[in-house]
Coordinates of C-alpha atoms in Angstrom, one line a residue:
Chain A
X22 CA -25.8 122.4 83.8
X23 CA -24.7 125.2 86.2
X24 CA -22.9 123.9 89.2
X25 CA -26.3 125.0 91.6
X26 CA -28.2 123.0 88.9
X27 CA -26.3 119.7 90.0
X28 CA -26.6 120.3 94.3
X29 CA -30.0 120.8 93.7
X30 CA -30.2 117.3 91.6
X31 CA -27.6 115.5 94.1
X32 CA -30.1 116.8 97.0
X33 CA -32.9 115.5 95.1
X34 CA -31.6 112.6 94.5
X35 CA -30.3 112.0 98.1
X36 CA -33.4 113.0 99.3
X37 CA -32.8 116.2 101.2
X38 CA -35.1 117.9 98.6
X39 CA -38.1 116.6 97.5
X40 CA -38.6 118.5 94.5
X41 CA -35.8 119.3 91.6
X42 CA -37.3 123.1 90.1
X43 CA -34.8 122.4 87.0
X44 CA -36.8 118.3 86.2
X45 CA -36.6 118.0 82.8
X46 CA -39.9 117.3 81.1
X47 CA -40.8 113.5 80.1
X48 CA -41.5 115.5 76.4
X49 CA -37.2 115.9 76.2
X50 CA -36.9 112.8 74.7
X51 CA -32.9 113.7 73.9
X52 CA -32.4 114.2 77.6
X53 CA -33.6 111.1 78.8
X54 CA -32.2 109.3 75.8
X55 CA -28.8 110.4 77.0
X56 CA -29.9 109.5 80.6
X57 CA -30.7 105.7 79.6
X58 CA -27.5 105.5 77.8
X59 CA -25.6 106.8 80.9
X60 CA -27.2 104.2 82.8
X61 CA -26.7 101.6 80.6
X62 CA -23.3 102.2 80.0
X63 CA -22.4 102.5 83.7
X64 CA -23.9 98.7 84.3
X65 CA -22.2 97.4 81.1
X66 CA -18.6 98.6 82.7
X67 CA -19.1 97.4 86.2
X68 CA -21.2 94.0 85.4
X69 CA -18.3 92.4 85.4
X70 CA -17.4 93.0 88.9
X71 CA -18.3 89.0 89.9
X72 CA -15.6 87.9 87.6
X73 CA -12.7 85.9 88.6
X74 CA -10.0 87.2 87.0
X75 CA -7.1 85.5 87.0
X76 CA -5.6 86.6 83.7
X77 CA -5.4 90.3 83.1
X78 CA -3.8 90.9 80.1
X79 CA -7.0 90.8 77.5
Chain B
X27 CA -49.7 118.0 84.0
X28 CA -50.4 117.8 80.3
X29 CA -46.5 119.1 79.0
X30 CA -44.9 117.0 81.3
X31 CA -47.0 113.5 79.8
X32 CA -44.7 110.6 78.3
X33 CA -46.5 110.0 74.8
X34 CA -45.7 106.9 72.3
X35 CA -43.9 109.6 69.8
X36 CA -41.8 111.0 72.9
X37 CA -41.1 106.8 74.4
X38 CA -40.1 106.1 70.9
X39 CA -37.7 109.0 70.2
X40 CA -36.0 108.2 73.5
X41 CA -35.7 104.7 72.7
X42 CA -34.3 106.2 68.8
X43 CA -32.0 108.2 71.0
X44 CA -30.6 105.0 73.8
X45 CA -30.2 102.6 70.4
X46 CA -28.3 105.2 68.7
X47 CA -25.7 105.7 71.5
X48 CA -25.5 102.3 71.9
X49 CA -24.5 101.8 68.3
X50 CA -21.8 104.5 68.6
X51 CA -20.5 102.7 72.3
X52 CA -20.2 99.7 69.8
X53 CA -18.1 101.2 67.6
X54 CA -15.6 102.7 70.0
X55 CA -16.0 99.0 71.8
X56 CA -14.4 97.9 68.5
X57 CA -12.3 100.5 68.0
X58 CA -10.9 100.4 71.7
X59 CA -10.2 96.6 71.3
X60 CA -8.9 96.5 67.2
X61 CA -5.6 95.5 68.9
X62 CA -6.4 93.2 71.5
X63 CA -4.5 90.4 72.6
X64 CA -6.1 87.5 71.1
X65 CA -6.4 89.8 67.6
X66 CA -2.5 90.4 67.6
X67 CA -1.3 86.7 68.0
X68 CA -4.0 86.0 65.1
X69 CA -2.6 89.0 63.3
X70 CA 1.0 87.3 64.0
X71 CA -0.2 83.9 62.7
X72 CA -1.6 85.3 59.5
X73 CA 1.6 87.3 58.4
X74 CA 4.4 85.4 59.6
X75 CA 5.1 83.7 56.6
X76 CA 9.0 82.8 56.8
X77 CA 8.8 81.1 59.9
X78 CA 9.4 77.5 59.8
X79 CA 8.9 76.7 63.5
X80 CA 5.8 77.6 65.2
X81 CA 4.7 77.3 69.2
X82 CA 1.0 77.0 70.2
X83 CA -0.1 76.9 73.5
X84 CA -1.5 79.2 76.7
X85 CA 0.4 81.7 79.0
X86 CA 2.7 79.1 79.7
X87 CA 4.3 78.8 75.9
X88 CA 3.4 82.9 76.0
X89 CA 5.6 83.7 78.5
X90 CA 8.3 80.9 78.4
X91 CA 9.2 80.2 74.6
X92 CA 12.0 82.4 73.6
X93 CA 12.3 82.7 69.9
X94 CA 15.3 83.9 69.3
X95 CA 17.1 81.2 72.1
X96 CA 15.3 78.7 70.7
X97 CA 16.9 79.6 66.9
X98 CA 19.9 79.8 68.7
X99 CA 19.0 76.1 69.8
X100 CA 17.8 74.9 66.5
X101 CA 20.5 76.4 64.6
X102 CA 18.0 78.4 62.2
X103 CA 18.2 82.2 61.5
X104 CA 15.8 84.7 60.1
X105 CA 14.2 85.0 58.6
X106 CA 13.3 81.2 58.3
X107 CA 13.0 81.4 62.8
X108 CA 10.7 80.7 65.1
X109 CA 7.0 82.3 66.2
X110 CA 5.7 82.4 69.4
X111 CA 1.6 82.4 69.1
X112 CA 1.0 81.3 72.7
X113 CA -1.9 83.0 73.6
X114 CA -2.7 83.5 78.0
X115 CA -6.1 82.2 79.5
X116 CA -6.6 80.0 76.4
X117 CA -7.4 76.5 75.6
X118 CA -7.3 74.1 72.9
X119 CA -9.6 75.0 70.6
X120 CA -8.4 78.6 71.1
X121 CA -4.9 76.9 69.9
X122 CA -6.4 74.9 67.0
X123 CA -7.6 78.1 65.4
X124 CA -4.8 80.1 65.9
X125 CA -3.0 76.7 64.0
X126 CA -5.3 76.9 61.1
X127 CA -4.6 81.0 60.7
X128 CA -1.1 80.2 60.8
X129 CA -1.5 77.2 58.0
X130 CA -3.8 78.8 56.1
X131 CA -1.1 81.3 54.7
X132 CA 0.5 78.9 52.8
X133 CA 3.9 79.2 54.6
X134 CA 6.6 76.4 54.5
X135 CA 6.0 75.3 58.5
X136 CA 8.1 72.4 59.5
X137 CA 7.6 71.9 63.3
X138 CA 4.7 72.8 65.7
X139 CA 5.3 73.1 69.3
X140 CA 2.4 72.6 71.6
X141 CA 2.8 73.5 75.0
X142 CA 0.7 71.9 77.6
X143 CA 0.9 71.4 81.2
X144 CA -1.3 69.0 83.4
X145 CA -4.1 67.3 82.5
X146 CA -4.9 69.9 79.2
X147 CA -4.6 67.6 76.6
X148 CA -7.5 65.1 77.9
X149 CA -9.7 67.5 79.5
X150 CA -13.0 67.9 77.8
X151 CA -13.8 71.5 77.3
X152 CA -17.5 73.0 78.6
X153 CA -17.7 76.4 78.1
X154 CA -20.5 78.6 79.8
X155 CA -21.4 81.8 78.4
X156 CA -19.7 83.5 82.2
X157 CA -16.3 82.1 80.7
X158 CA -16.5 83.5 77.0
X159 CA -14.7 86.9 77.8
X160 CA -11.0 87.5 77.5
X161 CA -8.9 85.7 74.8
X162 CA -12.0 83.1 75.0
X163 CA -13.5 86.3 72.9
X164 CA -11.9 84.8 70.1
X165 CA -14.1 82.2 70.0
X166 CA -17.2 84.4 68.9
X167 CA -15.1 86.0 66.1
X168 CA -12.6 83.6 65.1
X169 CA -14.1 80.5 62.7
X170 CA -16.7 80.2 65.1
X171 CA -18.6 77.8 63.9
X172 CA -16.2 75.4 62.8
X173 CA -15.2 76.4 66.7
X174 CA -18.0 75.2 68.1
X175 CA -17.9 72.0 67.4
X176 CA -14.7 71.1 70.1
X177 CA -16.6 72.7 73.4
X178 CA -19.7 71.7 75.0
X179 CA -22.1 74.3 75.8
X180 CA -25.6 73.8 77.1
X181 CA -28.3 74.2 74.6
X182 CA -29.2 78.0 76.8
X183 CA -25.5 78.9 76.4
X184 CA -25.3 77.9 72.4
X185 CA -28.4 79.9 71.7
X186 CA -26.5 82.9 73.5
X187 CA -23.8 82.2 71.4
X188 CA -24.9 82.6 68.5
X189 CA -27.1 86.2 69.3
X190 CA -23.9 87.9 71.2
X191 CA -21.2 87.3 68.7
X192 CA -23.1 89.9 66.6
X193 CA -23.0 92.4 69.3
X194 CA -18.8 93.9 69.8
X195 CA -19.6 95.5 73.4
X196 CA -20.9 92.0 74.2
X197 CA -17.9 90.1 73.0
X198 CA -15.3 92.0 73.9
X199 CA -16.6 92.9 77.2
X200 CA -13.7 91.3 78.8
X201 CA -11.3 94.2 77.5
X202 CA -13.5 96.5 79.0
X203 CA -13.8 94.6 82.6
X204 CA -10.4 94.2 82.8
X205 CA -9.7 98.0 82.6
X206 CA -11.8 98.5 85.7
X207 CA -10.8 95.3 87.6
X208 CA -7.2 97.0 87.2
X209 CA -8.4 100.3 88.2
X210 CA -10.3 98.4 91.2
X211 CA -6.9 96.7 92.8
X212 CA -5.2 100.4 92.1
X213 CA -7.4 102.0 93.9
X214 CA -7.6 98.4 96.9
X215 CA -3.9 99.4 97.2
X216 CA -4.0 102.6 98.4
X217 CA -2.8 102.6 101.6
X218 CA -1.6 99.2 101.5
X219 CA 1.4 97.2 100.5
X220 CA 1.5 96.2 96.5
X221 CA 0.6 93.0 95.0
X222 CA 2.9 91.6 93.3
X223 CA 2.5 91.0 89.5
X224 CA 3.8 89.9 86.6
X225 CA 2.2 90.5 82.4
X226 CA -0.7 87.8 82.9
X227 CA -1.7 89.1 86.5
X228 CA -1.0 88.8 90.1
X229 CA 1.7 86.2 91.2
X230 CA -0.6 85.2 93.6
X231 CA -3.8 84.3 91.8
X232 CA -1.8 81.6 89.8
X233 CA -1.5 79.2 92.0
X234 CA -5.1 79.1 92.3
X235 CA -4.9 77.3 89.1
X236 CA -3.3 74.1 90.6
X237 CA -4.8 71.6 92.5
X238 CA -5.1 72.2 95.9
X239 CA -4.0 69.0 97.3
X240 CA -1.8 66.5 96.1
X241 CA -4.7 63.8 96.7
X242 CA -7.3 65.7 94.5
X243 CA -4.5 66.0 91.6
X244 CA -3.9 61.8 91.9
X245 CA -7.7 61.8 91.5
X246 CA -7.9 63.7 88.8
X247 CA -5.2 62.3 86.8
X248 CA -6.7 58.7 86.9
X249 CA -9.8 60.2 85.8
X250 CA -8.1 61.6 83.0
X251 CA -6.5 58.2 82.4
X252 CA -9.7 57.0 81.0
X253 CA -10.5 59.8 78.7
X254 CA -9.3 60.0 75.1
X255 CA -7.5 63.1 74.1
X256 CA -9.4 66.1 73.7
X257 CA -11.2 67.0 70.4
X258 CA -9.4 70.0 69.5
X259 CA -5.9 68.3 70.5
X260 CA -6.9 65.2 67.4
X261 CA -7.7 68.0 65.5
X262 CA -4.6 69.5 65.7
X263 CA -2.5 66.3 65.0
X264 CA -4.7 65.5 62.0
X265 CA -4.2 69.3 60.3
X266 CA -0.5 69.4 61.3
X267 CA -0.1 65.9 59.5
X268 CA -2.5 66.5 56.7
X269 CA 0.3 69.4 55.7
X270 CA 2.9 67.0 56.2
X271 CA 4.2 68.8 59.5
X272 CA 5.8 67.4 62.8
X273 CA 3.8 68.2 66.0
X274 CA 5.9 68.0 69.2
X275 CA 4.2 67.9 72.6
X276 CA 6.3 69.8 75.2
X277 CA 5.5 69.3 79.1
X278 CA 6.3 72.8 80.2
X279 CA 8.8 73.0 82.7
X280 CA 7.1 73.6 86.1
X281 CA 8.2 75.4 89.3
X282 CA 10.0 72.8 91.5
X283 CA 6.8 73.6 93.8
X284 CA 4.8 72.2 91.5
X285 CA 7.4 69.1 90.1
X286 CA 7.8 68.1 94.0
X287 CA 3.9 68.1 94.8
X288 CA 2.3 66.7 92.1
X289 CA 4.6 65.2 89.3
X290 CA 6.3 62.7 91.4
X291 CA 2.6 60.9 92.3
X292 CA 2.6 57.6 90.9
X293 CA -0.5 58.5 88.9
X294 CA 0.9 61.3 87.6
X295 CA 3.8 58.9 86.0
X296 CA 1.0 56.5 84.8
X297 CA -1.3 59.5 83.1
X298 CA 1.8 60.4 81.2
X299 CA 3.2 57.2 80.3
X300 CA 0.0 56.5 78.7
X301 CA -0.2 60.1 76.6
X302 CA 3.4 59.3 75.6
X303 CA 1.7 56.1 74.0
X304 CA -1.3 58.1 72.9
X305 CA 0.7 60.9 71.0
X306 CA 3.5 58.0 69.8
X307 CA 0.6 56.2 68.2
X308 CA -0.9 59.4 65.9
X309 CA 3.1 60.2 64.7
X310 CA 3.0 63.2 67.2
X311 CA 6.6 63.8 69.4
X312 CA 6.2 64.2 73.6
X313 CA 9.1 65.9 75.1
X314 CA 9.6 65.7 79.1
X315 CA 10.3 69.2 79.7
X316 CA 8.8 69.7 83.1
X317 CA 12.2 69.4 85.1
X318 CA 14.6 71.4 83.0
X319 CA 14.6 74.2 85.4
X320 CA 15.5 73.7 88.5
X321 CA 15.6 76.8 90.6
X322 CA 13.1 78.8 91.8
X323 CA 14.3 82.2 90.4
X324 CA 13.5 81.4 86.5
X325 CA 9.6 81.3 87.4
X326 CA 7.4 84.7 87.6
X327 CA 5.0 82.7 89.3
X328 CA 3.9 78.8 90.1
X329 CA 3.2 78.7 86.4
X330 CA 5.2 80.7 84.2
X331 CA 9.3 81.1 83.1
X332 CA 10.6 84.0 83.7
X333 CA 12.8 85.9 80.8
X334 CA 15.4 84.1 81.8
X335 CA 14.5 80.6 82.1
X336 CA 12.9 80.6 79.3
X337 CA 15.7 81.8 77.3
X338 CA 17.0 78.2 79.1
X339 CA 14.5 76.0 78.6
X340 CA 14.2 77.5 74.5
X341 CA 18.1 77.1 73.8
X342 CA 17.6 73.3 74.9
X343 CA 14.2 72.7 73.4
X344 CA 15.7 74.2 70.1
X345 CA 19.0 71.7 70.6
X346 CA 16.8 68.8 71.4
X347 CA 14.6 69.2 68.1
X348 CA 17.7 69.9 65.9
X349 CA 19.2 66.4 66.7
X350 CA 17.8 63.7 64.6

């Protein structure tokens, strides 16, 4: 991803575009694969936000 | 339209594709946590073989039994010592199977020290699947069904039980938390004066552990008054005699904080005098150490000994269990 590649997608997804020329197709089914697991992964780490922790040291 | 259509073959290769990195964030979940906390004191239990004494308990036997003050104390040396397997944000049944790792080696143990403060010993345990992460992780990996049978869970949270201890990312989630809550308060500091801490957490957060009135902790201990001990605690008392081993119950010593507030209530006096009983009857030893430090600077927080008091409180604990 060239560095125009990801202002165009960070505009598209903030709205100031409404189209993304470089979408790739539902048919890339690595892409998106990769994409679910980057999602996934990001709620996994932060789920635990509503934890009390007192102890730490785990 | 036609390229950019989402067919079943496509849907089910991206699924193929999500499952597999999943699988390999599992194994670096297990990989990343090979050496956690609750793993090491296990590992600990299993191998120390030469020790004759050990200490069982949570962050308070952790962090304030000194093994080599306490061979000092009890006039052993090495390699026939001491072990500490206090293990921080545990509970009973935690302690009972880090017991049976360290029995099951077939080592030549002659005392346990159990380390409790409060009302530990009687309270039942209920465990919902929000309070499984941490060192209650052990739980999931560690005996667990023979574990299971000294908490309550509802029948929801057993059934959860029992699908996410097959899952590491799930179990050890905890580890994983606990790296971003740290890297949250880093980053919550910025700017702004630091929190103080010591190896459990902040100093701070401890005290939110003890009761917050004295009138709630009088409630509380005549409540306890009319329980029985907990499950795990009999357990423990049973195993430790079954191997013909003595079990000594040690009331931490407390910050004077603490000892003023809450252990000079009448029901306080009368919870204890009755566990004294309770332990005298099943051949197990209660030790009154909650006022053997006195001052204020050998405590890391309202809970815990700091290095130096518990090199104190170990060297006397060690010379009170070496007199007959």
């Amino acid at each position: 991803m060239t560095l125009t590649q990801f202002k165009q997608a960070v505009e598209y997804l903030g709205g100031a575009e409404d189209e993304l020329d470089w979408m790739p197709q539902l048919s890339n089914w690595w892409f998106w694969g990769i994409v679910w697991t980057a999602l996934c992964t990001l709620i996994y780490i932060f789920s635990g936000q509503n934890s009390k922790f007192i102890y730490i040291d785990f | 339209l036609s390229s950019n259509s989402l067919t079943l073959s496509t849907f089910l290769a991206t699924l193929a594709t999500l499952l597999a990195c999943l699988a390999a964030l599992n194994f670096a979940v297990v990989h990343l946590t090979r050496n956690s906390i609750p793993k090491q004191v296990l590992a600990r239990a299993a191998t120390s073989k030469a020790d004759s004494v050990i200490a069982i308990g949570n962050s308070l036997i952790a962090a304030g039994f000194d093994e080599d003050a306490f061979d000092r104390g009890f006039e052993i040396a090495r390699p026939a010592g001491s072990v500490n397997l206090g293990l921080g944000a545990s509970a009973p049944t935690e302690h009972l199977l880090i017991l049976r790792s360290a029995l099951r080696n077939n080592a030549r143990r002659n005392t346990i020290v159990y380390g409790f403060y409060d009302l530990q010993l009687t309270e039942p345990e209920i465990f919902h699947t929000s309070d499984l992460f941490g060192n209650h992780a052990m739980l999931y990996y560690t005996e667990p069904a023979f574990g299971a049978r000294f908490f309550h869970q509802s029948f929801h949270d057993r059934v959860e039980f029992a699908l996410m201890r097959h899952i590491p990312m799930i179990v050890e989630r905890g580890a994983i938390w606990a790296k971003v809550e740290r890297f949250r308060r880093k980053l919550a500091e910025l700017g702004m004066g630091k929190e103080l801490n010591n190896r459990f957490g902040r100093v701070g957060d401890f005290s939110l552990l003890e009761a917050p009135v004295a009138s709630r902790f009088a409630s509380d201990c005549a409540s306890a008054n009319t329980r029985s001990l907990n499950s795990a605690v009999n357990e423990m008392i049973g195993e430790s005699s079954e191997h013909g081993i003595k079990m000594v119950f040690v009331e931490m010593p407390m910050h004077p904080y603490h000892v003023r507030t809450f252990y000079g209530l009448p029901e306080w006096k009368e919870y204890t005098a009755a566990l004294r009983m309770n332990l005298a009857s099943k051949n197990a030893e209660f030790i009154d150490a909650s006022r053997w430090i006195a001052s204020e600077q050998d405590f890391a927080d309202h809970l815990h000994l700091s290095p130096r008091g518990a090199r104190e409180f170990s060297e006397r604990l060690g010379n009170q269990l070496r007199e007959p």
